Amino acid sequence: MTFKTLLAASALALSLPLAAQAQGTIPGAERGAAAGADAAGPIGGIVGGAVGAATGTVGGILGVDMAPRFRSYVRERNVRSYDYDGRVAVGSTLPASGVTYYDVPTEYHVQPGYRYTVVNDRPVLVDRSHRIVEVVD
């Protein structure tokens, strides 16, 4: 990995919300360190861990491995979708009333305080202020 790629990944990671970073950083660092060590020994493990931590945040709060499982989990529950006139995107704030919010099961390793709902047939994670922090597509 070039310095330019590492710098770009780090800049992207720093621009994400801190909560999203915390969720992806540890697994990303672990996977990166293991892959780097396998490929290039101890030095590869150090570099791989740093790169993995920076890029691990790209998968969002659930991470790329958990998102498909979580999407299936929500669909299996047949959660009623909330019709929303606004844009269903990270940063949009949903109303406090009229929307049913559900706890995320612990098996998905999401920090306490995040809940989920379905908006316009799309599962989303929200924070305590009902702001969408991840759209699970």
Short mmCIF file of C-alpha atoms in Angstrom, two decimals:
data_model
loop_
_atom_site.label_atom_id
_atom_site.label_comp_id
_atom_site.label_asym_id
_atom_site.label_seq_id
_atom_site.Cartn_x
_atom_site.Cartn_y
_atom_site.Cartn_z
CA MET A 1 0.00 0.00 0.00
CA THR A 2 1.40 3.37 -0.93
CA PHE A 3 1.71 6.33 1.37
CA LYS A 4 -0.80 8.20 -0.79
CA THR A 5 -3.40 5.43 -0.33
CA LEU A 6 -2.76 5.30 3.40
CA LEU A 7 -3.13 9.08 3.64
CA ALA A 8 -6.42 9.01 1.70
CA ALA A 9 -7.81 6.20 3.87
CA SER A 10 -6.81 8.07 7.02
CA ALA A 11 -8.46 11.28 5.81
CA LEU A 12 -11.66 9.39 5.03
CA ALA A 13 -11.66 7.72 8.44
CA LEU A 14 -11.19 11.04 10.19
CA SER A 15 -14.12 12.56 8.33
CA LEU A 16 -16.59 9.92 9.55
CA PRO A 17 -18.63 10.37 12.73
CA LEU A 18 -16.69 9.25 15.80
CA ALA A 19 -19.23 6.58 16.72
CA ALA A 20 -18.88 4.96 13.32
CA GLN A 21 -15.12 5.07 13.66
CA ALA A 22 -15.20 3.31 17.01
CA GLN A 23 -17.29 0.47 15.63
CA GLY A 24 -15.08 -0.29 12.63
CA THR A 25 -11.64 0.61 13.96
CA ILE A 26 -10.99 -2.38 16.21
CA PRO A 27 -12.16 -5.12 13.80
CA GLY A 28 -10.41 -3.32 10.93
CA ALA A 29 -7.15 -3.13 12.88
CA GLU A 30 -7.38 -6.80 13.84
CA ARG A 31 -8.03 -7.96 10.27
CA GLY A 32 -5.35 -5.63 8.85
CA ALA A 33 -2.72 -6.74 11.37
CA ALA A 34 -3.41 -10.43 10.69
CA ALA A 35 -3.31 -10.00 6.91
CA GLY A 36 -0.19 -7.82 7.08
CA ALA A 37 1.62 -10.26 9.37
CA ASP A 38 0.76 -13.17 7.09
CA ALA A 39 2.06 -11.30 4.07
CA ALA A 40 5.13 -9.55 5.47
CA GLY A 41 5.84 -10.64 9.03
CA PRO A 42 5.94 -8.32 12.05
CA ILE A 43 6.46 -5.10 10.07
CA GLY A 44 3.56 -6.05 7.79
CA GLY A 45 1.43 -6.61 10.88
CA ILE A 46 2.16 -3.11 12.16
CA VAL A 47 1.42 -1.46 8.82
CA GLY A 48 -1.62 -3.68 8.20
CA GLY A 49 -3.04 -2.84 11.63
CA ALA A 50 -2.77 0.90 11.02
CA VAL A 51 -4.27 0.67 7.54
CA GLY A 52 -7.01 -1.69 8.73
CA ALA A 53 -7.96 0.66 11.55
CA ALA A 54 -8.22 3.56 9.14
CA THR A 55 -10.19 1.70 6.50
CA GLY A 56 -12.25 -0.42 8.91
CA THR A 57 -14.50 2.55 9.52
CA VAL A 58 -15.61 2.61 5.89
CA GLY A 59 -18.01 -0.30 6.53
CA GLY A 60 -20.14 1.83 8.82
CA ILE A 61 -21.31 1.05 12.32
CA LEU A 62 -22.36 -2.52 11.55
CA GLY A 63 -19.39 -3.20 9.31
CA VAL A 64 -19.44 -4.91 5.96
CA ASP A 65 -19.62 -8.38 7.54
CA MET A 66 -22.65 -7.73 9.76
CA ALA A 67 -24.75 -5.48 7.50
CA PRO A 68 -26.23 -8.28 5.33
CA ARG A 69 -27.09 -10.38 8.40
CA PHE A 70 -28.66 -7.39 10.13
CA ARG A 71 -30.69 -6.52 7.03
CA SER A 72 -32.03 -10.10 6.97
CA TYR A 73 -32.75 -9.92 10.71
CA VAL A 74 -34.85 -6.78 10.25
CA ARG A 75 -36.72 -8.19 7.26
CA GLU A 76 -37.51 -11.42 9.12
CA ARG A 77 -39.12 -9.37 11.88
CA ASN A 78 -41.44 -7.78 9.33
CA VAL A 79 -41.00 -4.36 10.95
CA ARG A 80 -43.51 -1.82 9.72
CA SER A 81 -41.92 0.84 7.54
CA TYR A 82 -42.31 4.51 8.43
CA ASP A 83 -43.25 6.71 5.47
CA TYR A 84 -40.85 9.65 5.50
CA ASP A 85 -41.05 12.66 3.19
CA GLY A 86 -37.42 13.62 3.76
CA ARG A 87 -34.23 12.12 2.41
CA VAL A 88 -33.29 8.75 3.92
CA ALA A 89 -29.60 9.42 4.41
CA VAL A 90 -26.97 9.62 7.12
CA GLY A 91 -27.50 12.89 8.98
CA SER A 92 -31.26 13.14 8.46
CA THR A 93 -33.22 13.38 11.70
CA LEU A 94 -36.40 11.38 12.15
CA PRO A 95 -39.27 12.51 14.39
CA ALA A 96 -39.33 11.40 18.02
CA SER A 97 -42.98 10.35 17.79
CA GLY A 98 -44.79 8.34 15.14
CA VAL A 99 -41.75 6.17 14.45
CA THR A 100 -41.16 2.89 16.28
CA TYR A 101 -37.53 2.40 17.29
CA TYR A 102 -36.12 -1.01 18.22
CA ASP A 103 -33.05 -2.09 20.18
CA VAL A 104 -30.26 -3.67 18.17
CA PRO A 105 -29.49 -7.21 19.44
CA THR A 106 -26.12 -7.54 21.16
CA GLU A 107 -24.89 -10.07 18.59
CA TYR A 108 -24.37 -7.17 16.15
CA HIS A 109 -21.89 -5.45 18.51
CA VAL A 110 -23.40 -1.99 18.16
CA GLN A 111 -22.73 0.51 20.93
CA PRO A 112 -25.58 1.10 23.38
CA GLY A 113 -27.76 4.03 22.43
CA TYR A 114 -28.18 3.07 18.79
CA ARG A 115 -31.52 1.70 17.70
CA TYR A 116 -33.01 0.74 14.38
CA THR A 117 -36.17 1.34 12.44
CA VAL A 118 -37.34 0.96 8.86
CA VAL A 119 -37.90 4.12 6.82
CA ASN A 120 -39.35 4.00 3.30
CA ASP A 121 -38.64 0.23 3.32
CA ARG A 122 -34.95 0.78 4.19
CA PRO A 123 -33.48 -0.36 7.54
CA VAL A 124 -31.59 2.43 9.30
CA LEU A 125 -29.63 2.84 12.52
CA VAL A 126 -30.30 5.98 14.54
CA ASP A 127 -28.63 7.60 17.52
CA ARG A 128 -30.30 8.94 20.66
CA SER A 129 -31.37 12.12 18.88
CA HIS A 130 -33.10 10.06 16.13
CA ARG A 131 -30.44 11.08 13.60
CA ILE A 132 -29.77 8.44 10.97
CA VAL A 133 -26.19 7.20 11.42
CA GLU A 134 -26.32 4.33 8.94
CA VAL A 135 -28.61 3.24 6.12
CA VAL A 136 -28.36 -0.54 5.87
CA ASP A 137 -28.69 -1.17 2.14
#
